[in-house]
PDB file of C-alpha atoms and ligand atoms in Angstrom:
ATOM      1  CA  UNK A   1      94.363 113.769 100.190  1.00 63.00           C
ATOM      2  CA  UNK A   2      95.601 111.740  97.232  1.00 89.00           C
ATOM      3  CA  UNK A   3      99.124 111.260  95.968  1.00 97.00           C
ATOM      4  CA  UNK A   4     100.609 113.601  93.385  1.00 98.00           C
ATOM      5  CA  UNK A   5     101.590 111.177  90.659  1.00 98.00           C
ATOM      6  CA  UNK A   6     104.038 112.462  88.087  1.00 97.00           C
ATOM      7  CA  UNK A   7     103.064 112.036  84.465  1.00 95.00           C
ATOM      8  CA  UNK A   8     106.448 113.185  83.168  1.00 98.00           C
ATOM      9  CA  UNK A   9     107.529 110.932  80.270  1.00 98.00           C
ATOM     10  CA  UNK A  10     111.125 110.631  81.539  1.00 98.00           C
ATOM     11  CA  UNK A  11     109.881 109.462  84.928  1.00 98.00           C
ATOM     12  CA  UNK A  12     107.556 106.930  83.332  1.00 98.00           C
ATOM     13  CA  UNK A  13     110.351 105.645  81.120  1.00 98.00           C
ATOM     14  CA  UNK A  14     112.776 105.209  83.995  1.00 98.00           C
ATOM     15  CA  UNK A  15     110.074 103.586  86.123  1.00 98.00           C
ATOM     16  CA  UNK A  16     109.466 100.835  83.571  1.00 98.00           C
ATOM     17  CA  UNK A  17     113.192 100.001  83.637  1.00 98.00           C
ATOM     18  CA  UNK A  18     113.192  99.996  87.443  1.00 98.00           C
ATOM     19  CA  UNK A  19     110.288  97.574  87.607  1.00 98.00           C
ATOM     20  CA  UNK A  20     111.901  95.142  85.151  1.00 98.00           C
ATOM     21  CA  UNK A  21     113.042  92.007  86.967  1.00 97.00           C
ATOM     22  CA  UNK A  22     116.204  91.748  84.828  1.00 97.00           C
ATOM     23  CA  UNK A  23     117.488  95.206  85.862  1.00 98.00           C
ATOM     24  CA  UNK A  24     120.687  94.519  87.824  1.00 97.00           C
ATOM     25  CA  UNK A  25     121.663  96.396  91.051  1.00 97.00           C
ATOM     26  CA  UNK A  26     124.074  98.840  89.347  1.00 98.00           C
ATOM     27  CA  UNK A  27     121.436  99.978  86.870  1.00 98.00           C
ATOM     28  CA  UNK A  28     118.747  99.857  89.573  1.00 98.00           C
ATOM     29  CA  UNK A  29     120.759 102.243  91.790  1.00 98.00           C
ATOM     30  CA  UNK A  30     121.315 104.572  88.849  1.00 98.00           C
ATOM     31  CA  UNK A  31     117.575 104.688  88.146  1.00 98.00           C
ATOM     32  CA  UNK A  32     116.668 105.286  91.809  1.00 98.00           C
ATOM     33  CA  UNK A  33     119.160 108.164  91.862  1.00 98.00           C
ATOM     34  CA  UNK A  34     117.810 109.680  88.629  1.00 98.00           C
ATOM     35  CA  UNK A  35     114.204 109.314  89.737  1.00 98.00           C
ATOM     36  CA  UNK A  36     115.184 110.972  93.017  1.00 98.00           C
ATOM     37  CA  UNK A  37     116.421 114.005  91.078  1.00 98.00           C
ATOM     38  CA  UNK A  38     113.295 114.317  88.965  1.00 98.00           C
ATOM     39  CA  UNK A  39     110.793 113.675  91.755  1.00 98.00           C
ATOM     40  CA  UNK A  40     112.543 116.182  94.008  1.00 98.00           C
ATOM     41  CA  UNK A  41     112.373 118.744  91.208  1.00 98.00           C
ATOM     42  CA  UNK A  42     108.599 118.297  91.074  1.00 97.00           C
ATOM     43  CA  UNK A  43     108.142 118.148  94.858  1.00 98.00           C
ATOM     44  CA  UNK A  44     109.968 121.453  95.370  1.00 98.00           C
ATOM     45  CA  UNK A  45     107.944 123.464  92.856  1.00 97.00           C
ATOM     46  CA  UNK A  46     106.322 125.474  95.659  1.00 97.00           C
ATOM     47  CA  UNK A  47     109.411 126.397  97.680  1.00 98.00           C
ATOM     48  CA  UNK A  48     109.460 130.037  98.718  1.00 98.00           C
ATOM     49  CA  UNK A  49     111.789 132.510  97.020  1.00 98.00           C
ATOM     50  CA  UNK A  50     113.385 135.741  98.194  1.00 98.00           C
ATOM     51  CA  UNK A  51     114.506 138.665  96.075  1.00 98.00           C
ATOM     52  CA  UNK A  52     118.207 139.131  95.583  1.00 98.00           C
ATOM     53  CA  UNK A  53     120.149 141.759  93.669  1.00 98.00           C
ATOM     54  CA  UNK A  54     122.505 140.187  91.141  1.00 98.00           C
ATOM     55  CA  UNK A  55     125.334 141.768  89.148  1.00 98.00           C
ATOM     56  CA  UNK A  56     125.703 140.091  85.792  1.00 98.00           C
ATOM     57  CA  UNK A  57     128.757 140.862  83.613  1.00 98.00           C
ATOM     58  CA  UNK A  58     126.507 143.342  81.772  1.00 98.00           C
ATOM     59  CA  UNK A  59     124.193 144.916  84.328  1.00 98.00           C
ATOM     60  CA  UNK A  60     122.324 144.275  87.568  1.00 98.00           C
ATOM     61  CA  UNK A  61     118.824 142.988  88.196  1.00 98.00           C
ATOM     62  CA  UNK A  62     116.459 141.719  90.884  1.00 98.00           C
ATOM     63  CA  UNK A  63     116.556 137.921  90.778  1.00 98.00           C
ATOM     64  CA  UNK A  64     115.450 135.142  93.141  1.00 98.00           C
ATOM     65  CA  UNK A  65     117.108 132.748  95.530  1.00 97.00           C
ATOM     66  CA  UNK A  66     115.593 129.943  97.599  1.00 97.00           C
ATOM     67  CA  UNK A  67     114.279 131.317 100.875  1.00 97.00           C
ATOM     68  CA  UNK A  68     113.750 127.921 102.546  1.00 97.00           C
ATOM     69  CA  UNK A  69     116.311 125.503 103.906  1.00 97.00           C
ATOM     70  CA  UNK A  70     115.599 121.900 102.924  1.00 98.00           C
ATOM     71  CA  UNK A  71     116.490 118.743 104.860  1.00 98.00           C
ATOM     72  CA  UNK A  72     116.491 115.256 103.348  1.00 98.00           C
ATOM     73  CA  UNK A  73     115.332 112.364 105.512  1.00 98.00           C
ATOM     74  CA  UNK A  74     116.176 109.084 103.784  1.00 98.00           C
ATOM     75  CA  UNK A  75     114.542 106.056 105.400  1.00 98.00           C
ATOM     76  CA  UNK A  76     117.252 103.372 105.621  1.00 97.00           C
ATOM     77  CA  UNK A  77     118.001 101.387 103.773  1.00 95.00           C
ATOM     78  CA  UNK A  78     116.157 101.937 100.531  1.00 97.00           C
ATOM     79  CA  UNK A  79     115.764 105.712 100.853  1.00 98.00           C
ATOM     80  CA  UNK A  80     119.550 106.139 100.857  1.00 98.00           C
ATOM     81  CA  UNK A  81     119.679 105.559  97.116  1.00 98.00           C
ATOM     82  CA  UNK A  82     117.598 108.667  96.432  1.00 98.00           C
ATOM     83  CA  UNK A  83     119.883 111.080  98.334  1.00 98.00           C
ATOM     84  CA  UNK A  84     122.585 111.557  95.685  1.00 98.00           C
ATOM     85  CA  UNK A  85     119.898 112.236  93.108  1.00 98.00           C
ATOM     86  CA  UNK A  86     118.125 114.847  95.221  1.00 98.00           C
ATOM     87  CA  UNK A  87     121.482 116.482  96.003  1.00 98.00           C
ATOM     88  CA  UNK A  88     121.897 117.080  92.255  1.00 98.00           C
ATOM     89  CA  UNK A  89     119.196 119.764  92.523  1.00 97.00           C
ATOM     90  CA  UNK A  90     119.532 120.640  96.234  1.00 98.00           C
ATOM     91  CA  UNK A  91     123.274 120.429  96.906  1.00 97.00           C
ATOM     92  CA  UNK A  92     122.969 122.468 100.094  1.00 96.00           C
ATOM     93  CA  UNK A  93     120.402 120.146 101.720  1.00 97.00           C
ATOM     94  CA  UNK A  94     121.228 118.638 105.098  1.00 96.00           C
ATOM     95  CA  UNK A  95     120.685 114.884 105.410  1.00 97.00           C
ATOM     96  CA  UNK A  96     119.151 113.334 108.511  1.00 96.00           C
ATOM     97  CA  UNK A  97     119.147 109.539 108.652  1.00 96.00           C
ATOM     98  CA  UNK A  98     116.495 107.323 110.176  1.00 97.00           C
ATOM     99  CA  UNK A  99     116.636 103.531 110.088  1.00 96.00           C
ATOM    100  CA  UNK A 100     113.438 101.479 110.044  1.00 94.00           C
ATOM    101  CA  UNK A 101     112.719  97.954 108.948  1.00 91.00           C
ATOM    102  CA  UNK A 102     109.382  96.213 108.630  1.00 91.00           C
ATOM    103  CA  UNK A 103     108.815  93.276 110.911  1.00 91.00           C
ATOM    104  CA  UNK A 104     108.065  90.467 108.443  1.00 88.00           C
ATOM    105  CA  UNK A 105     105.189  89.054 110.516  1.00 91.00           C
ATOM    106  CA  UNK A 106     103.405  92.171 111.740  1.00 94.00           C
ATOM    107  CA  UNK A 107     104.568  94.512 108.912  1.00 93.00           C
ATOM    108  CA  UNK A 108     105.036  97.132 111.631  1.00 94.00           C
ATOM    109  CA  UNK A 109     108.059  99.448 111.373  1.00 95.00           C
ATOM    110  CA  UNK A 110     110.877  98.898 113.865  1.00 95.00           C
ATOM    111  CA  UNK A 111     113.214 101.863 114.435  1.00 95.00           C
ATOM    112  CA  UNK A 112     116.898 100.915 114.738  1.00 96.00           C
ATOM    113  CA  UNK A 113     118.713 104.180 113.972  1.00 96.00           C
ATOM    114  CA  UNK A 114     117.906 107.841 114.490  1.00 94.00           C
ATOM    115  CA  UNK A 115     120.246 110.698 113.598  1.00 92.00           C
ATOM    116  CA  UNK A 116     117.605 113.418 113.444  1.00 92.00           C
ATOM    117  CA  UNK A 117     118.473 116.738 115.106  1.00 90.00           C
ATOM    118  CA  UNK A 118     116.724 117.476 118.374  1.00 88.00           C
ATOM    119  CA  UNK A 119     115.660 120.915 117.086  1.00 87.00           C
ATOM    120  CA  UNK A 120     114.679 121.497 113.459  1.00 86.00           C
ATOM    121  CA  UNK A 121     117.419 123.258 111.503  1.00 93.00           C
ATOM    122  CA  UNK A 122     115.533 123.435 108.195  1.00 96.00           C
ATOM    123  CA  UNK A 123     112.211 124.795 106.954  1.00 97.00           C
ATOM    124  CA  UNK A 124     111.109 121.856 104.799  1.00 98.00           C
ATOM    125  CA  UNK A 125     111.837 118.136 105.224  1.00 98.00           C
ATOM    126  CA  UNK A 126     111.687 115.722 102.290  1.00 98.00           C
ATOM    127  CA  UNK A 127     111.173 112.166 103.538  1.00 98.00           C
ATOM    128  CA  UNK A 128     112.790 109.896 100.936  1.00 98.00           C
ATOM    129  CA  UNK A 129     111.700 106.279 100.566  1.00 98.00           C
ATOM    130  CA  UNK A 130     111.123 104.532  97.223  1.00 98.00           C
ATOM    131  CA  UNK A 131     108.253 102.404  98.573  1.00 98.00           C
ATOM    132  CA  UNK A 132     105.053 103.450 100.380  1.00 98.00           C
ATOM    133  CA  UNK A 133     103.406 100.089 101.052  1.00 98.00           C
ATOM    134  CA  UNK A 134     101.255  99.800 104.206  1.00 97.00           C
ATOM    135  CA  UNK A 135     102.406 103.332 105.062  1.00 97.00           C
ATOM    136  CA  UNK A 136     103.645 102.256 108.502  1.00 97.00           C
ATOM    137  CA  UNK A 137     107.268 103.351 107.927  1.00 97.00           C
ATOM    138  CA  UNK A 138     106.278 106.721 106.462  1.00 98.00           C
ATOM    139  CA  UNK A 139     103.813 107.481 109.264  1.00 98.00           C
ATOM    140  CA  UNK A 140     106.408 106.529 111.898  1.00 97.00           C
ATOM    141  CA  UNK A 141     109.019 108.766 110.234  1.00 97.00           C
ATOM    142  CA  UNK A 142     106.681 111.753 110.037  1.00 98.00           C
ATOM    143  CA  UNK A 143     105.611 111.137 113.657  1.00 97.00           C
ATOM    144  CA  UNK A 144     109.250 111.373 114.789  1.00 96.00           C
ATOM    145  CA  UNK A 145     109.933 114.446 112.660  1.00 96.00           C
ATOM    146  CA  UNK A 146     106.904 116.253 114.067  1.00 96.00           C
ATOM    147  CA  UNK A 147     107.895 115.323 117.627  1.00 94.00           C
ATOM    148  CA  UNK A 148     111.259 116.968 116.867  1.00 93.00           C
ATOM    149  CA  UNK A 149     109.490 120.141 115.739  1.00 94.00           C
ATOM    150  CA  UNK A 150     109.463 119.794 111.941  1.00 95.00           C
ATOM    151  CA  UNK A 151     106.627 121.906 110.535  1.00 92.00           C
ATOM    152  CA  UNK A 152     106.634 121.401 106.783  1.00 97.00           C
ATOM    153  CA  UNK A 153     107.141 117.837 105.581  1.00 98.00           C
ATOM    154  CA  UNK A 154     106.749 116.212 102.168  1.00 98.00           C
ATOM    155  CA  UNK A 155     106.980 112.523 101.286  1.00 98.00           C
ATOM    156  CA  UNK A 156     108.918 111.747  98.093  1.00 98.00           C
ATOM    157  CA  UNK A 157     108.684 108.146  96.918  1.00 98.00           C
ATOM    158  CA  UNK A 158     108.737 106.146  93.715  1.00 98.00           C
ATOM    159  CA  UNK A 159     105.889 103.607  94.007  1.00 98.00           C
ATOM    160  CA  UNK A 160     102.957 103.702  96.426  1.00 98.00           C
ATOM    161  CA  UNK A 161     100.120 101.317  97.185  1.00 98.00           C
ATOM    162  CA  UNK A 162      96.645 102.822  97.658  1.00 98.00           C
ATOM    163  CA  UNK A 163      96.715 101.485 101.224  1.00 97.00           C
ATOM    164  CA  UNK A 164      99.881 103.465 102.024  1.00 98.00           C
ATOM    165  CA  UNK A 165      98.579 106.666 100.470  1.00 98.00           C
ATOM    166  CA  UNK A 166      95.388 106.343 102.526  1.00 98.00           C
ATOM    167  CA  UNK A 167      97.211 105.619 105.775  1.00 98.00           C
ATOM    168  CA  UNK A 168      99.745 108.435 105.443  1.00 98.00           C
ATOM    169  CA  UNK A 169      97.070 110.911 104.319  1.00 98.00           C
ATOM    170  CA  UNK A 170      94.800 110.010 107.231  1.00 98.00           C
ATOM    171  CA  UNK A 171      97.574 110.198 109.823  1.00 98.00           C
ATOM    172  CA  UNK A 172      99.221 113.319 108.352  1.00 98.00           C
ATOM    173  CA  UNK A 173      96.867 115.160 105.972  1.00 97.00           C
ATOM    174  CA  UNK A 174      99.308 118.080 105.844  1.00 97.00           C
ATOM    175  CA  UNK A 175     102.058 115.962 104.227  1.00 98.00           C
ATOM    176  CA  UNK A 176     101.924 115.932 100.406  1.00 98.00           C
ATOM    177  CA  UNK A 177     102.845 112.634  98.780  1.00 98.00           C
ATOM    178  CA  UNK A 178     104.901 112.797  95.559  1.00 98.00           C
ATOM    179  CA  UNK A 179     105.399 109.536  93.670  1.00 98.00           C
ATOM    180  CA  UNK A 180     105.968 108.186  90.182  1.00 98.00           C
ATOM    181  CA  UNK A 181     103.107 105.658  90.420  1.00 98.00           C
ATOM    182  CA  UNK A 182     100.306 104.354  92.608  1.00 98.00           C
ATOM    183  CA  UNK A 183      99.963 100.627  91.964  1.00 98.00           C
ATOM    184  CA  UNK A 184      96.903  98.442  92.400  1.00 98.00           C
ATOM    185  CA  UNK A 185      97.255  96.720  95.803  1.00 97.00           C
ATOM    186  CA  UNK A 186      99.401  94.997  98.432  1.00 98.00           C
ATOM    187  CA  UNK A 187      99.799  91.227  98.397  1.00 97.00           C
ATOM    188  CA  UNK A 188      99.457  89.021 101.495  1.00 95.00           C
ATOM    189  CA  UNK A 189     103.118  89.719 102.400  1.00 95.00           C
ATOM    190  CA  UNK A 190     102.682  93.482 102.241  1.00 96.00           C
ATOM    191  CA  UNK A 191     104.461  93.853  98.891  1.00 97.00           C
ATOM    192  CA  UNK A 192     103.244  96.373  96.349  1.00 98.00           C
ATOM    193  CA  UNK A 193     101.731  94.767  93.227  1.00 98.00           C
ATOM    194  CA  UNK A 194     102.859  95.023  90.454  1.00 98.00           C
ATOM    195  CA  UNK A 195     105.626  96.971  92.234  1.00 98.00           C
ATOM    196  CA  UNK A 196     109.281  96.206  91.760  1.00 98.00           C
ATOM    197  CA  UNK A 197     109.999  93.727  94.557  1.00 98.00           C
ATOM    198  CA  UNK A 198     112.163  94.704  97.525  1.00 97.00           C
ATOM    199  CA  UNK A 199     113.704  98.111  96.834  1.00 98.00           C
ATOM    200  CA  UNK A 200     116.441  97.666  99.479  1.00 97.00           C
ATOM    201  CA  UNK A 201     117.482  94.230  98.271  1.00 97.00           C
ATOM    202  CA  UNK A 202     117.493  95.293  94.633  1.00 98.00           C
ATOM    203  CA  UNK A 203     119.754  98.290  95.340  1.00 97.00           C
ATOM    204  CA  UNK A 204     122.168  96.574  97.651  1.00 96.00           C
ATOM    205  CA  UNK A 205     122.276  93.162  95.961  1.00 95.00           C
ATOM    206  CA  UNK A 206     120.922  91.311  98.998  1.00 95.00           C
ATOM    207  CA  UNK A 207     118.069  88.843  98.800  1.00 81.00           C
TER     208      UNK A 207
HETATM  209  C1  PRP B   1     110.841  99.038 102.772  1.00 65.49           C
HETATM  210  C2  PRP B   1     110.742 100.419 102.162  1.00 65.49           C
HETATM  211  C3  PRP B   1     109.981 101.189 103.197  1.00 65.49           C
HETATM  212  C4  PRP B   1     109.060 100.145 103.764  1.00 65.49           C
HETATM  213  C5  PRP B   1     107.703 100.385 103.185  1.00 65.49           C
HETATM  214  O1  PRP B   1     111.835  98.978 103.714  1.00 65.49           O
HETATM  215  O2  PRP B   1     111.979 100.961 101.834  1.00 65.49           O
HETATM  216  O3  PRP B   1     110.815 101.739 104.196  1.00 65.49           O
HETATM  217  O4  PRP B   1     109.553  98.868 103.343  1.00 65.49           O
HETATM  218  O5  PRP B   1     106.786  99.533 103.758  1.00 65.49           O
HETATM  219  P1  PRP B   1     105.582 100.055 104.655  1.00 65.49           P
HETATM  220  O6  PRP B   1     104.967 101.198 103.922  1.00 65.49           O
HETATM  221  O7  PRP B   1     104.682  98.853 104.734  1.00 65.49           O
HETATM  222  O8  PRP B   1     106.127 100.442 105.992  1.00 65.49           O
HETATM  223  P2  PRP B   1     112.233  97.590 104.415  1.00 65.49           P
HETATM  224  O9  PRP B   1     111.495  97.430 105.699  1.00 65.49           O
HETATM  225  O10 PRP B   1     112.101  96.473 103.427  1.00 65.49           O
HETATM  226  O11 PRP B   1     113.736  97.824 104.814  1.00 65.49           O
HETATM  227  P3  PRP B   1     115.021  98.034 103.862  1.00 65.49           P
HETATM  228  O12 PRP B   1     114.862  99.373 103.208  1.00 65.49           O
HETATM  229  O13 PRP B   1     116.137  98.006 104.834  1.00 65.49           O
HETATM  230  O14 PRP B   1     115.066  96.901 102.869  1.00 65.49           O
HETATM  231  N1  URA B   2     109.030  97.410 100.622  1.00 65.49           N
HETATM  232  C1  URA B   2     109.576  97.124  99.420  1.00 65.49           C
HETATM  233  O1  URA B   2     110.797  97.254  99.233  1.00 65.49           O
HETATM  234  N2  URA B   2     108.769  96.688  98.443  1.00 65.49           N
HETATM  235  C2  URA B   2     107.454  96.548  98.597  1.00 65.49           C
HETATM  236  O2  URA B   2     106.756  96.157  97.641  1.00 65.49           O
HETATM  237  C3  URA B   2     106.894  96.841  99.848  1.00 65.49           C
HETATM  238  C4  URA B   2     107.706  97.283 100.844  1.00 65.49           C
END
């Protein structure tokens, strides 16, 4: 499976600002939030609907409401910045936190926090992480979610490397990958090129 890369002009515009080295943390956070809203809108285009009778001030009609409960799974730290944006379009979504960092030498994900429910309480999980680099963090997150019984999972990111798309697709072919861009490659330190640098550091002003 390949990634579903948005070609929406607003997403492309915001992505160029996000990549720009001179974009300061306040603006960077704003862009991550806004991209979260737009990417979630695209990633939820196939959610199931149920019929509902609605009384308007003038008459009544058969309309539609969402039939699926959605849970957001931000991967700490960088995924946190996407939550507020996704909540703009899914205000009822539960949020389950998982904390992973990449070991700088091995590039393997290390789990340090897990607030996922033991039983799934939603129908669809959106894993939120701006960066899909080697894919290790995303695969580990989906592994944990599936062990906890999650059935329908989607990955929503901002920039992916081809290596990460391949690894996540091979490990979890049932998980669609929604991103704003797939860049050219990873460098020797596991950073996405051209990328945007370290998404966590740029949001939180750390270095
Ligand atoms: C970043 C990013 C992903 C991970 C992607 O997190 O937010 O979680 O790297 O890399 P991978 O695909 O090779 O696993 P990082 O480990 O830098 O932690 P942070 O969010 O706390 O900065
Ligand atoms: N994590 C980031 O924040 N940036 C990258 O380029 C790769 C992993």
